[in-house]
CSV table of C-alpha atoms in Angstrom, one decimal:
chain,number,residue,atom,x,y,z
Z,1,MET,CA,0.0,0.0,0.0
Z,2,ARG,CA,1.3,3.5,-0.9
Z,3,ASP,CA,1.8,6.0,1.9
Z,4,TYR,CA,0.3,9.5,1.9
Z,5,ASP,CA,3.3,11.2,0.4
Z,6,GLU,CA,3.3,8.8,-2.5
Z,7,VAL,CA,-0.5,9.2,-3.1
Z,8,THR,CA,-0.2,13.1,-3.1
Z,9,ALA,CA,3.1,13.3,-5.0
Z,10,PHE,CA,1.3,14.7,-8.0
Z,11,LEU,CA,0.6,17.9,-6.1
Z,12,GLY,CA,4.3,18.9,-6.1
Z,13,GLU,CA,6.2,20.2,-3.2
Z,14,TRP,CA,5.9,24.0,-3.5
Z,15,GLY,CA,2.9,25.0,-5.5
Z,16,PRO,CA,0.5,27.9,-4.7
Z,17,PHE,CA,-1.5,25.7,-2.3
Z,18,GLN,CA,1.6,24.8,-0.3
Z,19,ARG,CA,2.8,28.4,-0.2
Z,20,LEU,CA,-0.7,29.5,1.0
Z,21,ILE,CA,-0.7,27.0,3.8
Z,22,PHE,CA,2.9,27.8,4.7
Z,23,PHE,CA,2.2,31.5,5.1
Z,24,LEU,CA,-1.2,31.4,6.7
Z,25,LEU,CA,-0.2,28.8,9.4
Z,26,SER,CA,3.0,30.7,10.1
Z,27,ALA,CA,1.1,34.0,10.3
Z,28,SER,CA,-1.3,32.5,12.8
Z,29,ILE,CA,1.6,32.2,15.2
Z,30,ILE,CA,2.3,35.9,15.4
Z,31,PRO,CA,-0.1,36.5,18.4
Z,32,ASN,CA,1.8,33.8,20.3
Z,33,GLY,CA,4.9,36.0,20.2
Z,34,PHE,CA,2.9,38.7,21.9
Z,35,ASN,CA,1.2,36.6,24.6
Z,36,GLY,CA,4.2,34.4,25.3
Z,37,MET,CA,6.4,37.3,26.5
Z,38,SER,CA,4.0,40.0,27.3
Z,39,VAL,CA,4.4,39.5,31.0
Z,40,VAL,CA,7.8,41.1,30.7
Z,41,PHE,CA,6.0,44.5,30.3
Z,42,LEU,CA,2.6,43.8,31.9
Z,43,ALA,CA,4.3,42.8,35.2
Z,44,GLY,CA,7.2,45.1,35.0
Z,45,THR,CA,8.4,46.4,38.4
Z,46,PRO,CA,9.5,50.1,38.3
Z,47,GLU,CA,11.6,51.8,40.9
Z,48,HIS,CA,9.5,52.6,44.0
Z,49,ARG,CA,9.7,54.0,47.5
Z,50,CYS,CA,7.3,54.4,50.4
Z,51,ARG,CA,4.7,57.1,50.0
Z,52,VAL,CA,4.7,59.9,52.5
Z,53,PRO,CA,1.2,61.5,52.7
Z,54,ASP,CA,1.0,65.2,51.7
Z,55,ALA,CA,-1.0,65.7,54.9
Z,56,ALA,CA,2.1,64.7,57.0
Z,57,ASN,CA,3.4,67.7,58.9
Z,58,LEU,CA,7.0,67.5,57.7
Z,59,SER,CA,9.6,70.1,56.7
Z,60,SER,CA,11.1,69.8,53.3
Z,61,ALA,CA,14.3,68.5,54.9
Z,62,TRP,CA,12.5,65.7,56.7
Z,63,ARG,CA,10.4,64.8,53.7
Z,64,ASN,CA,13.5,64.4,51.7
Z,65,HIS,CA,15.0,62.1,54.4
Z,66,SER,CA,11.8,60.2,55.3
Z,67,VAL,CA,13.0,57.0,53.5
Z,68,PRO,CA,16.3,55.2,54.6
Z,69,LEU,CA,19.0,54.5,52.1
Z,70,ARG,CA,20.4,51.1,51.1
Z,71,LEU,CA,23.3,50.0,49.0
Z,72,GLN,CA,22.5,48.7,45.5
Z,73,ASP,CA,25.2,48.1,42.9
Z,74,GLY,CA,27.7,50.1,44.9
Z,75,ARG,CA,25.5,53.2,45.3
Z,76,GLU,CA,23.0,54.4,47.9
Z,77,VAL,CA,19.4,54.4,46.8
Z,78,PRO,CA,16.1,54.9,48.7
Z,79,HIS,CA,14.8,51.8,50.4
Z,80,SER,CA,11.9,50.3,48.4
Z,81,CYS,CA,10.0,48.8,51.4
Z,82,ARG,CA,10.8,50.8,54.5
Z,83,ARG,CA,10.4,54.3,55.8
Z,84,TYR,CA,11.3,56.0,59.0
Z,85,ARG,CA,8.4,55.9,61.6
Z,86,LEU,CA,6.2,58.8,60.4
Z,87,GLU,CA,5.1,59.8,63.9
Z,88,ALA,CA,8.7,60.1,65.2
Z,89,ILE,CA,10.0,62.2,62.3
Z,90,SER,CA,6.8,64.4,62.4
Z,91,ASN,CA,7.7,65.2,66.1
Z,92,PHE,CA,11.3,66.0,65.1
Z,93,SER,CA,10.1,68.3,62.3
Z,94,ALA,CA,7.8,70.1,64.7
Z,95,LEU,CA,10.7,70.7,67.1
Z,96,GLY,CA,12.8,72.2,64.4
Z,97,LEU,CA,15.4,69.5,64.5
Z,98,GLU,CA,17.4,68.8,61.3
Z,99,PRO,CA,18.0,65.2,60.0
Z,100,GLY,CA,21.6,64.1,60.1
Z,101,ARG,CA,22.7,67.1,62.1
Z,102,ASP,CA,20.4,67.0,65.2
Z,103,VAL,CA,19.1,63.5,64.8
Z,104,ASP,CA,21.1,60.3,64.0
Z,105,LEU,CA,19.1,58.7,61.2
Z,106,GLU,CA,20.6,55.3,61.7
Z,107,GLN,CA,19.1,55.2,65.2
Z,108,LEU,CA,15.6,56.0,64.0
Z,109,GLU,CA,12.8,53.3,64.2
Z,110,GLN,CA,11.5,52.2,60.8
Z,111,GLU,CA,8.2,50.9,59.6
Z,112,SER,CA,6.7,49.4,56.5
Z,113,CYS,CA,5.0,51.4,53.7
Z,114,LEU,CA,1.7,51.9,55.5
Z,115,ASP,CA,0.5,54.5,53.0
Z,116,GLY,CA,1.4,52.7,49.9
Z,117,TRP,CA,4.2,53.4,47.4
Z,118,GLU,CA,5.4,56.0,44.9
Z,119,PHE,CA,6.3,54.4,41.6
Z,120,SER,CA,8.7,55.9,39.0
Z,121,GLN,CA,7.1,56.5,35.6
Z,122,ASP,CA,10.4,56.8,33.7
Z,123,ILE,CA,9.8,53.4,32.1
Z,124,TYR,CA,6.1,52.4,32.7
Z,125,LEU,CA,3.0,54.5,33.2
Z,126,SER,CA,1.3,51.5,34.8
Z,127,THR,CA,1.7,47.8,35.2
Z,128,ILE,CA,-0.1,45.2,37.2
Z,129,VAL,CA,2.6,45.8,39.8
Z,130,THR,CA,1.7,49.5,40.2
Z,131,GLU,CA,-2.0,48.8,39.9
Z,132,TRP,CA,-2.2,46.3,42.7
Z,133,ASN,CA,1.0,47.1,44.7
Z,134,LEU,CA,2.8,43.8,44.0
Z,135,VAL,CA,6.0,44.8,45.8
Z,136,CYS,CA,7.7,44.1,49.1
Z,137,GLU,CA,5.6,41.6,51.0
Z,138,ASP,CA,3.6,40.9,47.8
Z,139,ASP,CA,6.5,40.8,45.3
Z,140,TRP,CA,6.2,37.0,45.2
Z,141,LYS,CA,3.1,37.5,43.1
Z,142,VAL,CA,5.1,38.7,40.1
Z,143,PRO,CA,7.0,35.5,39.4
Z,144,PHE,CA,3.9,33.6,40.5
Z,145,THR,CA,1.9,35.3,37.7
Z,146,THR,CA,4.4,34.0,35.1
Z,147,SER,CA,4.4,30.6,36.6
Z,148,LEU,CA,0.6,30.5,36.5
Z,149,PHE,CA,0.8,31.3,32.8
Z,150,PHE,CA,3.2,28.5,32.2
Z,151,GLY,CA,1.0,26.3,34.3
Z,152,GLY,CA,-1.8,27.0,31.8
Z,153,VAL,CA,0.7,26.2,29.1
Z,154,LEU,CA,1.4,22.9,30.8
Z,155,VAL,CA,-2.2,21.9,30.9
Z,156,GLY,CA,-2.8,23.1,27.4
Z,157,SER,CA,0.2,21.0,26.2
Z,158,PHE,CA,-1.3,17.9,27.7
Z,159,VAL,CA,-4.9,18.5,26.6
Z,160,SER,CA,-4.4,19.9,23.2
Z,161,GLY,CA,-2.5,16.8,21.9
Z,162,GLN,CA,-5.3,14.5,22.8
Z,163,LEU,CA,-8.1,16.8,21.6
Z,164,SER,CA,-6.6,17.5,18.2
Z,165,ASP,CA,-5.9,13.8,17.7
Z,166,ARG,CA,-9.6,13.1,18.5
Z,167,PHE,CA,-11.4,16.2,17.1
Z,168,GLY,CA,-9.0,17.4,14.3
Z,169,ARG,CA,-6.1,19.8,14.0
Z,170,LYS,CA,-8.1,22.6,12.5
Z,171,ASN,CA,-10.9,22.6,15.0
Z,172,VAL,CA,-8.5,22.7,18.0
Z,173,LEU,CA,-6.3,25.3,16.2
Z,174,PHE,CA,-9.1,27.8,15.9
Z,175,VAL,CA,-10.9,27.1,19.2
Z,176,THR,CA,-7.6,27.6,21.1
Z,177,MET,CA,-6.8,30.7,19.0
Z,178,GLY,CA,-10.1,32.2,20.1
Z,179,MET,CA,-9.4,31.1,23.6
Z,180,GLN,CA,-6.1,32.9,23.7
Z,181,THR,CA,-7.5,36.1,22.2
Z,182,GLY,CA,-10.7,36.1,24.1
Z,183,PHE,CA,-9.2,35.6,27.6
Z,184,SER,CA,-6.5,38.1,26.8
Z,185,PHE,CA,-9.2,40.7,26.0
Z,186,LEU,CA,-11.0,39.9,29.3
Z,187,GLN,CA,-7.8,40.5,31.2
Z,188,ILE,CA,-8.1,44.2,30.3
Z,189,PHE,CA,-11.1,44.4,32.6
Z,190,SER,CA,-9.5,42.6,35.6
Z,191,LYS,CA,-10.6,44.1,38.9
Z,192,ASN,CA,-7.9,42.5,41.0
Z,193,PHE,CA,-4.8,40.4,40.8
Z,194,GLU,CA,-6.7,37.2,41.3
Z,195,MET,CA,-8.9,37.8,38.3
Z,196,PHE,CA,-5.9,38.6,36.1
Z,197,ALA,CA,-4.0,35.5,37.3
Z,198,VAL,CA,-6.9,33.1,36.6
Z,199,LEU,CA,-7.4,34.5,33.1
Z,200,PHE,CA,-3.7,34.3,32.5
Z,201,ILE,CA,-3.8,30.6,33.1
Z,202,LEU,CA,-6.5,30.2,30.4
Z,203,VAL,CA,-4.5,32.4,28.0
Z,204,GLY,CA,-1.5,30.1,28.6
Z,205,MET,CA,-3.7,27.0,27.8
Z,206,GLY,CA,-4.8,28.6,24.5
Z,207,GLN,CA,-1.4,29.9,23.6
Z,208,ILE,CA,0.5,26.5,23.5
Z,209,SER,CA,-2.5,24.6,22.1
Z,210,ASN,CA,-2.7,27.0,19.2
Z,211,TYR,CA,1.0,26.7,18.5
Z,212,VAL,CA,1.2,22.9,18.7
Z,213,ALA,CA,-1.9,22.4,16.5
Z,214,ALA,CA,-0.6,24.8,13.8
Z,215,PHE,CA,2.8,23.1,13.9
Z,216,VAL,CA,1.4,19.6,13.5
Z,217,LEU,CA,-1.2,20.7,10.9
Z,218,GLY,CA,1.6,22.2,8.8
Z,219,THR,CA,3.9,19.2,9.0
Z,220,GLU,CA,1.0,16.9,8.0
Z,221,ILE,CA,-0.2,19.0,5.0
Z,222,LEU,CA,3.2,20.1,3.6
Z,223,GLY,CA,5.6,17.8,1.8
Z,224,LYS,CA,8.8,16.4,3.4
Z,225,SER,CA,11.2,18.9,1.8
Z,226,VAL,CA,9.0,21.9,2.9
Z,227,ARG,CA,8.2,20.5,6.3
Z,228,ILE,CA,11.7,21.3,7.7
Z,229,ILE,CA,11.5,24.8,6.4
Z,230,PHE,CA,8.1,25.3,7.9
Z,231,SER,CA,9.1,23.9,11.3
Z,232,THR,CA,12.3,25.9,11.6
Z,233,LEU,CA,11.8,29.0,9.5
Z,234,GLY,CA,8.0,29.3,9.2
Z,235,VAL,CA,6.3,29.1,12.6
Z,236,CYS,CA,9.5,30.0,14.5
Z,237,ILE,CA,10.3,33.2,12.6
Z,238,PHE,CA,6.7,34.4,12.7
Z,239,PHE,CA,6.8,33.8,16.4
Z,240,ALA,CA,9.9,35.9,16.6
Z,241,VAL,CA,8.2,38.6,14.5
Z,242,GLY,CA,5.5,38.8,17.2
Z,243,TYR,CA,8.1,38.8,19.9
Z,244,MET,CA,10.0,41.7,18.1
Z,245,LEU,CA,6.8,43.7,17.8
Z,246,LEU,CA,6.1,43.3,21.5
Z,247,PRO,CA,8.8,45.8,22.7
Z,248,LEU,CA,7.8,48.2,19.9
Z,249,PHE,CA,4.2,48.2,21.1
Z,250,ALA,CA,5.3,48.4,24.7
Z,251,TYR,CA,7.6,51.4,24.0
Z,252,PHE,CA,4.8,53.5,22.6
Z,253,ILE,CA,2.0,52.2,24.9
Z,254,ARG,CA,3.2,52.4,28.5
Z,255,ASP,CA,-0.2,51.6,30.2
Z,256,TRP,CA,-0.7,47.9,30.7
Z,257,ARG,CA,-4.4,47.8,29.9
Z,258,LYS,CA,-4.0,49.7,26.6
Z,259,LEU,CA,-1.0,47.6,25.7
Z,260,LEU,CA,-3.0,44.4,26.3
Z,261,LEU,CA,-5.8,45.7,24.1
Z,262,ALA,CA,-3.3,46.5,21.3
Z,263,LEU,CA,-1.7,43.0,21.6
Z,264,THR,CA,-5.2,41.3,21.4
Z,265,MET,CA,-6.3,42.9,18.1
Z,266,PRO,CA,-4.1,40.8,15.8
Z,267,GLY,CA,-5.6,37.6,17.2
Z,268,VAL,CA,-9.1,38.8,16.1
Z,269,LEU,CA,-7.9,39.1,12.5
Z,270,CYS,CA,-6.7,35.5,12.6
Z,271,ALA,CA,-10.4,34.3,12.7
Z,272,ALA,CA,-10.6,35.0,9.0
Z,273,LEU,CA,-8.1,32.2,8.3
Z,274,TRP,CA,-10.8,29.6,9.0
Z,275,TRP,CA,-12.0,29.8,5.4
Z,276,PHE,CA,-8.5,29.3,4.0
Z,277,ILE,CA,-6.8,26.7,6.2
Z,278,PRO,CA,-8.1,23.1,5.6
Z,279,GLU,CA,-8.2,20.1,7.9
Z,280,SER,CA,-5.2,17.7,7.8
Z,281,PRO,CA,-5.9,15.1,5.1
Z,282,ARG,CA,-3.6,12.7,7.0
Z,283,TRP,CA,-5.8,13.1,10.1
Z,284,LEU,CA,-9.0,12.6,8.1
Z,285,ILE,CA,-7.5,9.4,6.6
Z,286,SER,CA,-6.5,8.1,10.1
Z,287,GLN,CA,-10.2,8.6,11.1
Z,288,GLY,CA,-11.5,6.8,8.0
Z,289,ARG,CA,-13.0,10.0,6.5
Z,290,PHE,CA,-11.5,9.4,3.0
Z,291,LYS,CA,-14.0,11.4,1.0
Z,292,GLU,CA,-13.3,14.6,2.9
Z,293,ALA,CA,-9.6,14.0,2.5
Z,294,GLU,CA,-10.0,13.5,-1.2
Z,295,MET,CA,-12.0,16.7,-1.5
Z,296,ILE,CA,-9.2,18.7,0.1
Z,297,ILE,CA,-6.6,17.1,-2.1
Z,298,HIS,CA,-8.7,17.8,-5.2
Z,299,LYS,CA,-9.0,21.4,-4.1
Z,300,ALA,CA,-5.3,21.6,-3.6
Z,301,ALA,CA,-4.7,20.3,-7.1
Z,302,LYS,CA,-7.1,22.9,-8.5
Z,303,ILE,CA,-5.2,25.7,-6.7
Z,304,ASN,CA,-1.9,24.3,-8.1
Z,305,GLY,CA,-3.3,24.1,-11.6
Z,306,ILE,CA,-2.9,20.3,-11.7
Z,307,VAL,CA,-5.4,17.8,-12.9
Z,308,ALA,CA,-5.9,15.3,-10.0
Z,309,PRO,CA,-6.6,11.6,-10.6
Z,310,SER,CA,-10.4,10.9,-10.6
Z,311,THR,CA,-9.7,8.3,-7.8
Z,312,ILE,CA,-6.9,9.3,-5.4
Z,313,PHE,CA,-7.1,6.3,-3.2
Z,314,GLU,CA,-7.6,2.8,-4.7
Z,315,PRO,CA,-10.4,0.7,-3.1
Z,316,SER,CA,-7.9,-1.8,-1.9
Z,317,GLU,CA,-6.0,1.0,-0.1
Z,318,LEU,CA,-9.2,2.3,1.5
Z,319,GLN,CA,-9.9,-1.2,2.8
Z,320,ASP,CA,-6.4,-1.5,4.2
Z,321,LEU,CA,-6.6,1.9,5.8
Z,322,ARG,CA,-10.0,1.1,7.4
Z,323,SER,CA,-8.7,-2.1,8.8
Z,324,GLN,CA,-5.7,-0.3,10.3
Z,325,LYS,CA,-7.8,2.4,11.9
Z,326,GLN,CA,-7.6,2.2,15.7
Z,327,SER,CA,-8.3,4.5,18.6
Z,328,HIS,CA,-5.2,5.8,20.4
Z,329,SER,CA,-4.6,7.2,23.8
Z,330,ILE,CA,-1.7,8.7,25.7
Z,331,LEU,CA,-0.8,5.2,27.0
Z,332,ASP,CA,0.3,4.3,23.4
Z,333,LEU,CA,3.3,6.6,24.1
Z,334,LEU,CA,4.5,4.0,26.6
Z,335,ARG,CA,3.4,0.6,25.2
Z,336,SER,CA,6.3,-0.4,23.0
Z,337,ARG,CA,9.9,-0.2,24.2
Z,338,ASN,CA,11.0,2.0,21.2
Z,339,ILE,CA,8.2,4.6,21.7
Z,340,ARG,CA,8.7,4.5,25.4
Z,341,MET,CA,12.4,5.4,25.1
Z,342,VAL,CA,11.5,8.2,22.6
Z,343,THR,CA,9.0,9.6,25.0
Z,344,VAL,CA,11.4,9.6,28.0
Z,345,MET,CA,14.3,11.2,26.1
Z,346,SER,CA,12.0,13.8,24.5
Z,347,ILE,CA,10.7,14.8,27.9
Z,348,LEU,CA,14.2,15.3,29.3
Z,349,LEU,CA,15.4,17.2,26.2
Z,350,TRP,CA,12.4,19.5,26.2
Z,351,MET,CA,12.7,20.3,29.9
Z,352,THR,CA,16.3,21.3,29.6
Z,353,ILE,CA,15.9,23.5,26.5
Z,354,SER,CA,12.8,25.2,27.9
Z,355,VAL,CA,14.5,26.3,31.2
Z,356,GLY,CA,17.2,27.9,29.2
Z,357,TYR,CA,15.0,29.6,26.6
Z,358,PHE,CA,12.4,31.1,28.9
Z,359,GLY,CA,14.9,31.9,31.6
Z,360,LEU,CA,16.9,34.0,29.2
Z,361,SER,CA,13.8,35.6,27.5
Z,362,LEU,CA,12.2,36.6,30.8
Z,363,ASP,CA,15.5,37.9,32.2
Z,364,THR,CA,15.8,40.9,29.8
Z,365,PRO,CA,14.5,43.4,32.5
Z,366,ASN,CA,17.5,42.4,34.7
Z,367,LEU,CA,20.1,43.0,32.0
Z,368,HIS,CA,22.0,46.3,31.9
Z,369,GLY,CA,20.6,48.9,29.6
Z,370,ASP,CA,17.2,49.8,28.2
Z,371,ILE,CA,14.6,47.1,28.7
Z,372,TYR,CA,12.9,47.8,25.4
Z,373,VAL,CA,16.2,47.5,23.4
Z,374,ASN,CA,17.2,44.3,25.4
Z,375,CYS,CA,13.9,42.7,24.7
Z,376,PHE,CA,14.1,43.6,21.0
Z,377,LEU,CA,17.6,42.2,20.8
Z,378,SER,CA,16.5,39.0,22.5
Z,379,ALA,CA,13.8,38.6,19.8
Z,380,VAL,CA,16.0,39.6,16.9
Z,381,VAL,CA,18.7,37.1,17.8
Z,382,GLU,CA,16.1,34.4,17.3
Z,383,VAL,CA,15.9,34.9,13.5
Z,384,PRO,CA,19.5,34.0,12.7
Z,385,ALA,CA,19.2,31.1,15.2
Z,386,TYR,CA,16.3,29.7,13.2
Z,387,VAL,CA,18.3,30.1,10.0
Z,388,LEU,CA,21.2,28.2,11.6
Z,389,ALA,CA,18.8,25.5,12.8
Z,390,TRP,CA,17.5,25.1,9.2
Z,391,LEU,CA,21.0,24.8,7.8
Z,392,LEU,CA,22.0,22.2,10.4
Z,393,LEU,CA,18.9,20.2,9.8
Z,394,GLN,CA,19.6,20.3,6.1
Z,395,HIS,CA,23.2,19.1,6.3
Z,396,LEU,CA,23.7,17.2,9.5
Z,397,PRO,CA,22.0,14.4,11.3
Z,398,ARG,CA,19.4,15.5,13.9
Z,399,ARG,CA,21.4,14.4,16.9
Z,400,TYR,CA,24.5,16.3,15.9
Z,401,SER,CA,22.4,19.4,15.1
Z,402,MET,CA,20.9,19.4,18.5
Z,403,ALA,CA,24.2,18.8,20.2
Z,404,ILE,CA,26.0,21.7,18.4
Z,405,SER,CA,23.2,24.1,19.4
Z,406,LEU,CA,23.1,23.1,23.0
Z,407,PHE,CA,26.8,23.1,23.4
Z,408,LEU,CA,27.0,26.6,21.9
Z,409,GLY,CA,24.3,28.0,24.1
Z,410,GLY,CA,25.4,26.3,27.4
Z,411,GLY,CA,29.1,26.9,26.8
Z,412,ILE,CA,28.7,30.6,26.1
Z,413,LEU,CA,26.5,31.1,29.2
Z,414,LEU,CA,29.1,29.5,31.4
Z,415,PHE,CA,31.6,32.3,30.3
Z,416,VAL,CA,29.1,35.0,31.4
Z,417,GLN,CA,30.0,34.1,35.1
Z,418,LEU,CA,33.7,35.0,34.4
Z,419,VAL,CA,32.9,38.5,33.0
Z,420,PRO,CA,33.9,41.4,35.4
Z,421,PRO,CA,30.9,43.4,36.6
Z,422,ASP,CA,32.1,46.6,34.9
Z,423,LEU,CA,32.0,44.9,31.4
Z,424,TYR,CA,28.2,44.7,31.4
Z,425,TYR,CA,28.0,45.2,27.6
Z,426,LEU,CA,30.1,42.1,27.1
Z,427,ALA,CA,28.0,40.2,29.5
Z,428,THR,CA,24.8,41.2,27.6
Z,429,ALA,CA,26.4,40.3,24.3
Z,430,LEU,CA,27.3,36.8,25.7
Z,431,VAL,CA,23.8,36.3,27.0
Z,432,MET,CA,22.4,37.1,23.5
Z,433,VAL,CA,24.8,34.6,21.9
Z,434,GLY,CA,23.7,32.0,24.5
Z,435,LYS,CA,20.1,32.8,23.7
Z,436,PHE,CA,21.0,32.2,20.0
Z,437,GLY,CA,22.2,28.7,20.7
Z,438,VAL,CA,19.3,27.7,23.0
Z,439,THR,CA,16.8,29.1,20.5
Z,440,ALA,CA,18.2,27.1,17.6
Z,441,ALA,CA,17.9,24.0,19.7
Z,442,PHE,CA,14.3,24.9,20.7
Z,443,SER,CA,13.3,25.2,17.1
Z,444,MET,CA,14.9,21.9,16.1
Z,445,VAL,CA,13.4,19.9,18.9
Z,446,TYR,CA,9.9,20.3,17.4
Z,447,VAL,CA,11.1,18.7,14.1
Z,448,TYR,CA,13.1,16.1,15.9
Z,449,THR,CA,10.2,15.0,18.1
Z,450,ALA,CA,7.6,15.1,15.4
Z,451,GLU,CA,9.6,12.9,13.1
Z,452,LEU,CA,10.2,10.3,15.8
Z,453,TYR,CA,6.5,9.6,16.3
Z,454,PRO,CA,4.0,7.9,13.9
Z,455,THR,CA,1.1,9.9,12.6
Z,456,VAL,CA,-1.6,8.5,14.8
Z,457,VAL,CA,0.2,9.7,18.0
Z,458,ARG,CA,2.4,12.4,16.6
Z,459,ASN,CA,0.4,15.4,17.9
Z,460,MET,CA,0.0,13.6,21.3
Z,461,GLY,CA,3.7,12.9,21.4
Z,462,VAL,CA,4.6,16.5,20.6
Z,463,GLY,CA,2.0,17.7,23.1
Z,464,VAL,CA,3.3,15.6,26.0
Z,465,SER,CA,6.9,16.5,25.3
Z,466,SER,CA,5.9,20.2,25.2
Z,467,MET,CA,3.9,19.7,28.4
Z,468,ALA,CA,7.0,18.3,30.2
Z,469,SER,CA,9.1,21.3,29.1
Z,470,ARG,CA,6.7,23.6,31.0
Z,471,LEU,CA,7.7,22.1,34.3
Z,472,GLY,CA,11.0,23.8,33.9
Z,473,SER,CA,9.5,27.1,32.6
Z,474,ILE,CA,7.2,27.2,35.7
Z,475,LEU,CA,10.2,27.3,37.9
Z,476,ALA,CA,12.3,29.6,35.7
Z,477,PRO,CA,10.7,32.9,37.0
Z,478,TYR,CA,11.8,32.2,40.5
Z,479,PHE,CA,15.4,31.8,39.5
Z,480,ILE,CA,15.2,35.1,37.7
Z,481,TYR,CA,13.9,37.0,40.7
Z,482,LEU,CA,16.5,35.6,43.1
Z,483,GLU,CA,19.0,38.3,44.1
C-alpha cells in the first residue's frame, strides 16, 4: 500500500497551495509571540519607594529624608519597602530638628509602607505591579503570575494533543486561538490580581494549544522537503516577529491595559483564516474520512493548476486503511519499548531547553541597559538562530544538530560568570549569543520530536513533550527574581 506522500506526490512540493498553507499557518503564530512574552512588560516592576502623605506635617528636609537609604550596585538608593516611623519624624520636624545634624538617622525606628508606594514612571506609566502594589511583601506574586501562565501552558500541552488527535487539527487550532485572544481581552477588565491571574492561566492554555496544533497541521499537509523549512523558518520566525513587535508596542504604549488591548487585536484578525486553512488530510484518513480527505486534495490540485486523478485512493488501499484504523490514547506513548524510550528522552530534552530559553527571555529586564532594546535584541537574535537550525537540519543528522546548538548555548552562558561586573555590555552580548544557541535547539526539537512519532500519535507525542518542558519554565521565573 502506498503511503500518503506517494499518493499526493502529483501535487508537487511548493505550489500555490503549499505556499498559502505555509504563510497562513505561520502568520497565525504571530499573536503567540505577543502573549508568550507580554508578562515582561505587563508585570514590569518600576523603581519605587514608600509614599509619605501630603498631609504629613514635615519640613522639606525631613520629607527628603523620610526614607532610609540602602546599598545597591555600589551606590546608595532609597529603600523600596521601609520608611522612618512617620510619627517620630513628624515630632522631630515640629521641634525644628534637622535630619543628620540633630538626629542620627541610623538610630531611628523604621516601619513598612503603610500609605502605599510612589512608583517611578520613567519606564512604565502603569503595570499590574503598580495597579495592585505587587511589591515588598507581595512581590512573590510577580514570578507567580508568570508561573501560572506556564501552568496553563502545561495543561494546554497535555490536553491539546489528545483533543486534536480526536477532534481534528483545524478545530483545535481555531478554538484555542479564540481562547487565547478572548481571555487576553477579558484580562483588560481585571478588577484585581486574582482575576488577572486566573485569566492568564486560560491564556496560557490557549497559547500553546494553538502553537502545537498549527505546527502539526503544517507538518502533515506540507511535503517532506518543505516540512523542515516550515518547522524551523516558518512558525518560528513568525513567532519571533510577534516577539519583536512586543517591545515596539510596549515602547509606545506604556499603560498595561492599553498595551494588552493592542496586543489582542491581531488575534481577532486570525479568525478569517478559518475559510482558507483546511483540515489535515492525514488526520482525516486516520479517522477513515476518506471522501473529505480526497476533497481537500482535489481542491489543492485545482489551486496548483494540476489535474488530479479521478480516484486518489484505490479501493484496496481504502480497505487496508480502514482495517488499520484504531483508537489511540496517551498510553500508546508507553506501550512499546521504542516509543517509550523516545518519549522519555524527548521529555528530558524539552525540559532542559525550555528552562534555558524562557529563563533568558524573561530575564531581559535584569540586563544592563534599556529594557525595550534588550527585549528587542532578545527577539531579533532568534531569527539567525532559526536560519542556523534550518541549515544544520539540512546538512547534519538531527542528533548532531541538537548537540551543536546546546553546546553553543550552554558553553557561552558559562563564560558569562567570568565577565567582570564593569564589562556589562560584554555580559549582555554573551547572553544574547547563549540565547542564540538555545533558540536554535528549541526550534529543532519540534522537528526532531515530530519525526520520531508515527502519525496516529504524533500530535499527542509533541503535546506531551511540550507539556514536560513547562515544568522547567514554571520554575524559571523564581530563578530570575533571586537576588
